Amino acid sequence: MTQAFEASDVHPTLILRQAFSMFPTGVVAVCAMDEGKPVGMAVNSFSSVSLEPALVSVCVANTSSTWPRLKKSANIGLSVLGADQESLSRKLSSRHGDRFEGVEWTVNDDGALFIEGATLWLDCRVHDQLRGGDHEIILFEVLQSHLFPQVPPLVFHQSKYLGLAHAS
């Protein structure tokens, strides 16, 4: 059964948000050190862009108070969260509280911070930034990657967190 809305029923932005939620995505922690403290946020707008040069992208809301702190770091760690890290994703998306309380993480010499238990770590630096409506599109150059293929990813679909079932 299809779902349709009359223009007077629901605000167009809400309809578009629901439409975008139909595309399942992974959840990525974007993290670095800022003045000796961990700073980070969760995004689900991650995409591979290019192999040569190695580029990935994320989109960040123009209203983000975290991105201005992150982009000061020489390197930024992208951690594709594991299936059991839903609570961490929620914590990194919160506007209140200590986002890193109880979180196991590691940091490299260049300030990129990585989340333990993730399925992938990408050590990155900002390559370019583009305006994209109410978001900024950040292109990252991938400097190094660490894969943890035994860790299934966290999936976000229709505003819910899901696990991936492996077909055998």
Coordinates of N, CA and C in Angstrom, one line a residue:
M1 N 0.8 -1.2 0.0 CA 0.0 0.0 0.0 C 0.9 1.2 0.0
T2 N 0.6 2.2 -0.9 CA 1.4 3.4 -0.9 C 0.8 4.4 0.1
Q3 N 1.6 5.3 0.5 CA 1.2 6.3 1.5 C 1.3 7.7 0.8
A4 N 0.3 8.4 0.7 CA 0.3 9.7 0.1 C -0.2 10.7 1.1
F5 N 0.3 12.0 1.0 CA -0.1 13.0 1.9 C -0.7 14.2 1.1
E6 N -1.7 14.8 1.6 CA -2.2 16.0 1.0 C -1.3 17.1 1.5
A7 N -1.1 18.2 0.7 CA -0.2 19.2 1.1 C -0.6 19.9 2.4
S8 N -1.9 19.9 2.7 CA -2.4 20.5 4.0 C -2.2 19.6 5.2
D9 N -1.9 18.3 4.9 CA -1.8 17.3 6.0 C -0.5 17.4 6.8
V10 N 0.6 17.5 6.1 CA 1.9 17.4 6.6 C 2.8 18.4 6.0
H11 N 3.7 19.0 6.7 CA 4.7 19.9 6.2 C 5.6 19.2 5.2
P12 N 5.9 19.9 4.0 CA 6.7 19.2 3.0 C 8.0 18.8 3.5
T13 N 8.7 19.5 4.4 CA 10.0 19.0 4.9 C 9.8 17.7 5.6
L14 N 8.8 17.5 6.4 CA 8.6 16.2 7.0 C 8.3 15.1 6.1
I15 N 7.7 15.3 5.0 CA 7.5 14.3 3.9 C 8.8 14.0 3.3
L16 N 9.6 15.0 3.0 CA 10.9 14.7 2.4 C 11.8 14.0 3.4
R17 N 11.8 14.3 4.7 CA 12.6 13.6 5.7 C 12.2 12.1 5.7
Q18 N 10.9 11.9 5.6 CA 10.4 10.5 5.6 C 10.9 9.8 4.3
A19 N 10.8 10.5 3.2 CA 11.2 9.9 1.9 C 12.7 9.6 2.0
F20 N 13.6 10.5 2.5 CA 15.0 10.2 2.6 C 15.3 9.0 3.5
S21 N 14.4 8.8 4.5 CA 14.6 7.7 5.5 C 14.4 6.3 4.8
M22 N 13.9 6.3 3.7 CA 13.7 5.0 3.0 C 15.0 4.4 2.5
F23 N 16.1 5.2 2.4 CA 17.4 4.7 2.0 C 18.2 4.3 3.2
P24 N 18.5 3.0 3.4 CA 19.2 2.6 4.6 C 20.7 3.0 4.5
T25 N 21.2 3.5 5.6 CA 22.6 4.0 5.6 C 23.3 3.4 6.8
G26 N 24.6 3.5 6.8 CA 25.4 3.2 7.9 C 25.4 4.4 8.8
V27 N 26.1 4.3 10.0 CA 26.2 5.4 10.9 C 27.7 5.6 11.2
V28 N 28.2 6.8 11.0 CA 29.6 7.1 11.1 C 29.8 8.1 12.2
A29 N 30.8 7.8 13.0 CA 31.2 8.7 14.1 C 32.4 9.6 13.4
V30 N 32.2 10.9 13.5 CA 33.2 11.8 13.0 C 33.9 12.4 14.2
C31 N 35.2 12.1 14.4 CA 35.8 12.5 15.7 C 37.2 13.0 15.6
A32 N 37.6 13.8 16.6 CA 39.0 14.3 16.7 C 39.2 14.8 18.1
M33 N 40.4 15.2 18.3 CA 40.7 15.9 19.6 C 40.7 17.4 19.4
D34 N 40.1 18.1 20.4 CA 40.1 19.5 20.4 C 40.5 20.0 21.7
E35 N 41.6 20.7 21.8 CA 42.2 21.2 23.0 C 42.2 20.2 24.1
G36 N 42.7 19.0 23.7 CA 43.0 17.9 24.6 C 41.7 17.1 25.0
K37 N 40.6 17.4 24.4 CA 39.3 16.7 24.7 C 38.7 16.1 23.5
P38 N 38.1 14.9 23.6 CA 37.5 14.3 22.4 C 36.2 15.1 22.0
V39 N 36.0 15.2 20.7 CA 34.9 15.9 20.2 C 34.4 15.0 19.0
G40 N 33.1 14.9 18.8 CA 32.6 14.1 17.7 C 31.1 14.2 17.6
M41 N 30.7 13.6 16.5 CA 29.2 13.6 16.2 C 28.9 12.4 15.3
A42 N 27.7 12.0 15.3 CA 27.3 10.9 14.4 C 26.6 11.4 13.1
V43 N 26.9 10.8 12.0 CA 26.3 11.2 10.7 C 25.8 9.9 10.0
N44 N 24.8 10.0 9.2 CA 24.4 8.9 8.4 C 24.5 9.3 6.9
S45 N 25.1 10.4 6.6 CA 25.2 10.9 5.3 C 26.6 10.7 4.7
F46 N 27.1 9.5 4.9 CA 28.5 9.2 4.5 C 28.4 8.5 3.2
S47 N 29.4 8.8 2.3 CA 29.5 8.2 1.0 C 30.9 8.1 0.5
S48 N 31.2 7.0 -0.2 CA 32.5 6.9 -0.9 C 32.3 7.8 -2.1
V49 N 33.4 8.5 -2.5 CA 33.4 9.4 -3.6 C 34.3 9.0 -4.7
S50 N 35.6 8.7 -4.4 CA 36.6 8.5 -5.4 C 37.7 7.5 -4.9
L51 N 38.2 6.7 -5.8 CA 39.4 5.9 -5.4 C 40.7 6.6 -5.6
E52 N 40.8 7.4 -6.7 CA 42.0 8.1 -7.0 C 41.6 9.6 -7.3
P53 N 41.9 10.5 -6.4 CA 42.4 10.2 -5.1 C 41.3 9.6 -4.2
A54 N 41.7 9.0 -3.1 CA 40.8 8.4 -2.1 C 40.0 9.5 -1.4
L55 N 38.7 9.6 -1.7 CA 37.9 10.6 -1.1 C 36.5 10.0 -0.6
V56 N 36.1 10.5 0.5 CA 34.7 10.2 1.0 C 34.1 11.5 1.4
S57 N 32.8 11.4 1.6 CA 32.1 12.6 2.0 C 31.1 12.4 3.1
V58 N 30.8 13.5 3.9 CA 29.7 13.5 4.8 C 29.1 14.8 4.7
C59 N 27.8 14.9 5.1 CA 27.1 16.2 5.1 C 26.8 16.6 6.6
V60 N 27.0 17.8 6.9 CA 26.9 18.4 8.2 C 25.9 19.6 8.2
A61 N 25.0 19.6 9.1 CA 24.0 20.7 9.1 C 24.8 22.0 9.4
N62 N 24.3 23.0 8.7 CA 24.9 24.4 8.9 C 24.8 24.8 10.3
T63 N 23.8 24.3 11.1 CA 23.6 24.7 12.5 C 24.5 23.9 13.5
S64 N 25.3 23.0 13.0 CA 26.1 22.2 13.9 C 27.1 23.0 14.7
S65 N 27.1 22.8 16.0 CA 28.1 23.4 16.8 C 29.4 22.6 17.0
T66 N 29.3 21.3 16.5 CA 30.4 20.4 16.7 C 31.4 20.5 15.5
W67 N 30.9 20.7 14.3 CA 31.7 20.7 13.1 C 32.8 21.9 13.2
P68 N 32.4 23.1 13.6 CA 33.5 24.1 13.7 C 34.6 23.7 14.6
R69 N 34.4 22.9 15.6 CA 35.4 22.4 16.5 C 36.2 21.3 15.8
L70 N 35.5 20.4 15.1 CA 36.2 19.3 14.4 C 37.2 19.7 13.3
K71 N 36.7 20.7 12.5 CA 37.5 21.0 11.3 C 38.8 21.7 11.6
K72 N 39.0 22.1 12.9 CA 40.3 22.7 13.3 C 41.4 21.6 13.4
S73 N 41.0 20.4 13.5 CA 42.0 19.3 13.7 C 42.7 19.0 12.4
A74 N 44.0 18.7 12.5 CA 44.8 18.3 11.3 C 44.1 17.1 10.6
N75 N 43.8 16.1 11.4 CA 43.2 14.8 10.9 C 41.9 14.6 11.7
I76 N 41.0 13.9 11.0 CA 39.7 13.6 11.6 C 39.5 12.1 11.4
G77 N 39.0 11.4 12.5 CA 38.8 10.0 12.4 C 37.3 9.7 12.0
L78 N 37.1 8.9 11.0 CA 35.7 8.4 10.7 C 35.6 7.0 11.1
S79 N 34.7 6.6 12.0 CA 34.5 5.3 12.4 C 33.1 4.8 12.0
V80 N 33.0 3.8 11.2 CA 31.7 3.2 10.8 C 31.3 2.3 12.0
L81 N 30.2 2.7 12.6 CA 29.8 2.1 13.9 C 29.4 0.7 13.7
G82 N 29.6 -0.2 14.7 CA 29.2 -1.6 14.7 C 27.7 -1.7 15.1
A83 N 27.2 -2.9 14.8 CA 25.8 -3.2 15.1 C 25.4 -3.0 16.5
D84 N 26.3 -3.2 17.4 CA 26.0 -3.1 18.9 C 26.2 -1.7 19.4
Q85 N 26.4 -0.7 18.6 CA 26.7 0.7 19.0 C 25.6 1.7 18.8
E86 N 24.4 1.2 18.9 CA 23.2 2.1 18.8 C 23.2 3.2 19.8
S87 N 23.5 2.8 21.1 CA 23.5 3.8 22.2 C 24.6 4.8 22.0
L88 N 25.7 4.4 21.5 CA 26.8 5.4 21.2 C 26.3 6.4 20.1
S89 N 25.7 5.9 19.0 CA 25.2 6.7 18.0 C 24.2 7.8 18.6
R90 N 23.3 7.3 19.4 CA 22.4 8.3 20.1 C 23.2 9.3 20.9
K91 N 24.2 8.9 21.6 CA 25.0 9.7 22.5 C 25.7 10.8 21.6
L92 N 26.3 10.3 20.5 CA 27.0 11.3 19.6 C 26.1 12.2 18.9
S93 N 24.8 11.9 18.9 CA 23.8 12.8 18.2 C 23.2 13.7 19.2
S94 N 23.4 13.5 20.5 CA 22.8 14.3 21.5 C 23.4 15.7 21.6
R95 N 22.6 16.7 22.0 CA 23.1 18.0 22.2 C 23.5 18.3 23.6
H96 N 23.3 17.3 24.5 CA 23.5 17.4 25.9 C 24.4 16.3 26.4
G97 N 25.1 16.6 27.5 CA 25.8 15.5 28.2 C 27.2 15.3 27.5
D98 N 28.0 14.4 28.2 CA 29.3 14.0 27.7 C 29.1 12.9 26.7
R99 N 29.4 13.2 25.4 CA 29.2 12.2 24.4 C 30.2 11.1 24.4
F100 N 31.3 11.2 25.2 CA 32.3 10.2 25.2 C 32.4 9.5 26.6
E101 N 31.5 9.7 27.5 CA 31.4 9.0 28.7 C 31.2 7.5 28.5
G102 N 32.2 6.7 29.0 CA 32.1 5.3 28.9 C 32.4 4.7 27.6
V103 N 32.9 5.6 26.6 CA 33.2 5.1 25.3 C 34.7 4.8 25.2
E104 N 35.0 3.6 24.6 CA 36.4 3.3 24.4 C 36.8 3.8 23.0
W105 N 37.9 4.6 23.0 CA 38.4 5.2 21.8 C 39.9 5.3 21.8
T106 N 40.5 5.5 20.7 CA 41.9 5.7 20.5 C 42.2 6.9 19.6
V107 N 43.3 7.5 19.8 CA 43.6 8.7 19.0 C 45.0 8.5 18.4
N108 N 45.2 9.0 17.2 CA 46.5 8.9 16.6 C 47.3 10.2 16.9
D109 N 48.6 10.3 16.4 CA 49.4 11.4 16.7 C 48.9 12.7 16.0
D110 N 48.1 12.6 15.0 CA 47.6 13.8 14.3 C 46.2 14.2 14.8
G111 N 45.7 13.6 15.9 CA 44.5 14.1 16.5 C 43.2 13.4 16.0
A112 N 43.3 12.4 15.1 CA 42.2 11.7 14.6 C 41.8 10.7 15.7
L113 N 40.5 10.7 16.0 CA 40.0 9.8 17.1 C 39.1 8.7 16.5
F114 N 39.3 7.5 16.9 CA 38.6 6.3 16.4 C 37.9 5.6 17.5
I115 N 36.7 5.1 17.2 CA 35.8 4.4 18.2 C 36.1 2.9 18.2
E116 N 36.5 2.4 19.3 CA 36.7 0.9 19.4 C 35.4 0.2 19.2
G117 N 35.4 -0.9 18.5 CA 34.2 -1.7 18.2 C 33.5 -1.4 16.9
A118 N 34.2 -0.4 16.2 CA 33.6 0.0 14.9 C 34.0 -1.1 13.8
T119 N 33.4 -1.0 12.7 CA 33.7 -2.0 11.6 C 34.7 -1.4 10.6
L120 N 35.0 -0.1 10.7 CA 35.9 0.5 9.8 C 36.4 1.8 10.4
W121 N 37.7 2.1 10.3 CA 38.3 3.4 10.7 C 38.9 4.0 9.5
L122 N 38.7 5.2 9.3 CA 39.3 6.0 8.2 C 40.0 7.2 8.8
D123 N 41.3 7.3 8.6 CA 42.0 8.5 9.0 C 42.0 9.5 7.9
C124 N 41.4 10.6 8.1 CA 41.1 11.6 7.0 C 41.6 13.0 7.4
R125 N 41.7 13.8 6.3 CA 41.8 15.2 6.5 C 40.9 15.9 5.5
V126 N 40.5 17.1 5.8 CA 39.5 17.8 5.0 C 40.2 18.1 3.6
H127 N 39.5 17.8 2.6 CA 40.0 18.0 1.2 C 39.3 19.2 0.6
D128 N 38.0 19.3 0.9 CA 37.2 20.5 0.3 C 35.9 20.5 1.1
Q129 N 35.2 21.7 1.0 CA 33.9 21.9 1.6 C 33.0 22.6 0.6
L130 N 31.8 22.1 0.5 CA 30.9 22.7 -0.5 C 29.6 23.0 0.2
R131 N 29.0 24.1 -0.3 CA 27.6 24.4 0.3 C 26.6 23.5 -0.4
G132 N 25.7 23.1 0.4 CA 24.6 22.2 -0.1 C 23.3 22.5 0.7
G133 N 22.7 23.6 0.4 CA 21.5 24.0 1.0 C 21.7 24.2 2.5
D134 N 20.9 23.5 3.3 CA 21.0 23.7 4.8 C 22.1 22.8 5.4
H135 N 23.0 22.2 4.5 CA 24.1 21.4 5.0 C 25.4 21.8 4.3
E136 N 26.5 21.4 4.8 CA 27.8 21.6 4.2 C 28.2 20.2 3.8
I137 N 28.7 20.0 2.6 CA 29.2 18.8 2.1 C 30.7 18.8 2.3
I138 N 31.2 17.9 3.1 CA 32.6 17.8 3.5 C 33.3 16.7 2.7
L139 N 34.3 17.0 1.9 CA 35.0 15.9 1.2 C 36.3 15.7 2.0
F140 N 36.5 14.4 2.3 CA 37.7 14.0 3.1 C 38.6 13.2 2.2
E141 N 39.9 13.5 2.3 CA 40.9 12.7 1.7 C 41.2 11.5 2.8
V142 N 41.2 10.3 2.3 CA 41.5 9.2 3.2 C 42.9 8.9 3.1
L143 N 43.6 9.0 4.3 CA 45.0 8.8 4.4 C 45.4 7.4 4.8
Q144 N 44.5 6.7 5.6 CA 44.7 5.4 6.0 C 43.4 4.7 6.4
S145 N 43.3 3.4 6.3 CA 42.1 2.7 6.7 C 42.5 1.5 7.5
H146 N 41.6 1.2 8.4 CA 41.7 -0.1 9.2 C 40.3 -0.8 9.2
L147 N 40.3 -2.0 8.6 CA 39.1 -2.7 8.5 C 38.9 -3.7 9.6
F148 N 37.7 -3.9 10.1 CA 37.3 -4.9 11.1 C 36.2 -5.7 10.5
P149 N 36.4 -6.6 9.5 CA 35.3 -7.2 8.8 C 34.5 -8.1 9.6
Q150 N 35.0 -8.6 10.8 CA 34.2 -9.4 11.6 C 33.1 -8.7 12.4
V151 N 33.1 -7.4 12.4 CA 32.1 -6.5 13.1 C 31.0 -6.1 12.1
P152 N 29.8 -6.6 12.3 CA 28.7 -6.1 11.4 C 28.4 -4.7 11.7
P153 N 28.0 -3.9 10.6 CA 27.7 -2.5 10.8 C 26.3 -2.2 11.4
L154 N 26.2 -1.0 12.0 CA 25.0 -0.5 12.4 C 24.3 0.1 11.2
V155 N 23.0 -0.1 11.1 CA 22.2 0.4 9.9 C 21.1 1.2 10.4
F156 N 20.9 2.4 9.7 CA 19.8 3.3 10.1 C 18.8 3.3 8.9
H157 N 17.5 3.0 9.2 CA 16.5 2.9 8.1 C 15.2 3.3 8.7
Q158 N 14.5 4.2 8.0 CA 13.2 4.7 8.5 C 13.2 5.1 9.9
S159 N 14.3 5.9 10.3 CA 14.5 6.5 11.6 C 14.6 5.4 12.7
K160 N 15.0 4.2 12.3 CA 15.3 3.1 13.3 C 16.6 2.5 13.0
Y161 N 17.2 2.0 14.1 CA 18.5 1.3 14.0 C 18.2 -0.2 13.8
L162 N 19.0 -0.8 12.8 CA 18.8 -2.2 12.5 C 20.1 -2.9 12.4
G163 N 20.1 -4.2 12.5 CA 21.3 -5.0 12.2 C 21.2 -5.5 10.9
L164 N 22.3 -6.0 10.3 CA 22.3 -6.6 9.0 C 22.3 -8.2 9.2
A165 N 21.4 -8.8 8.5 CA 21.4 -10.3 8.5 C 22.3 -10.7 7.4
H166 N 23.2 -11.7 7.7 CA 24.1 -12.2 6.7 C 23.5 -13.4 6.0
A167 N 23.5 -13.3 4.7 CA 23.0 -14.5 3.9 C 24.2 -15.5 3.8
S168 N 23.9 -16.8 4.0 CA 24.9 -17.8 3.9 C 24.8 -18.6 2.6

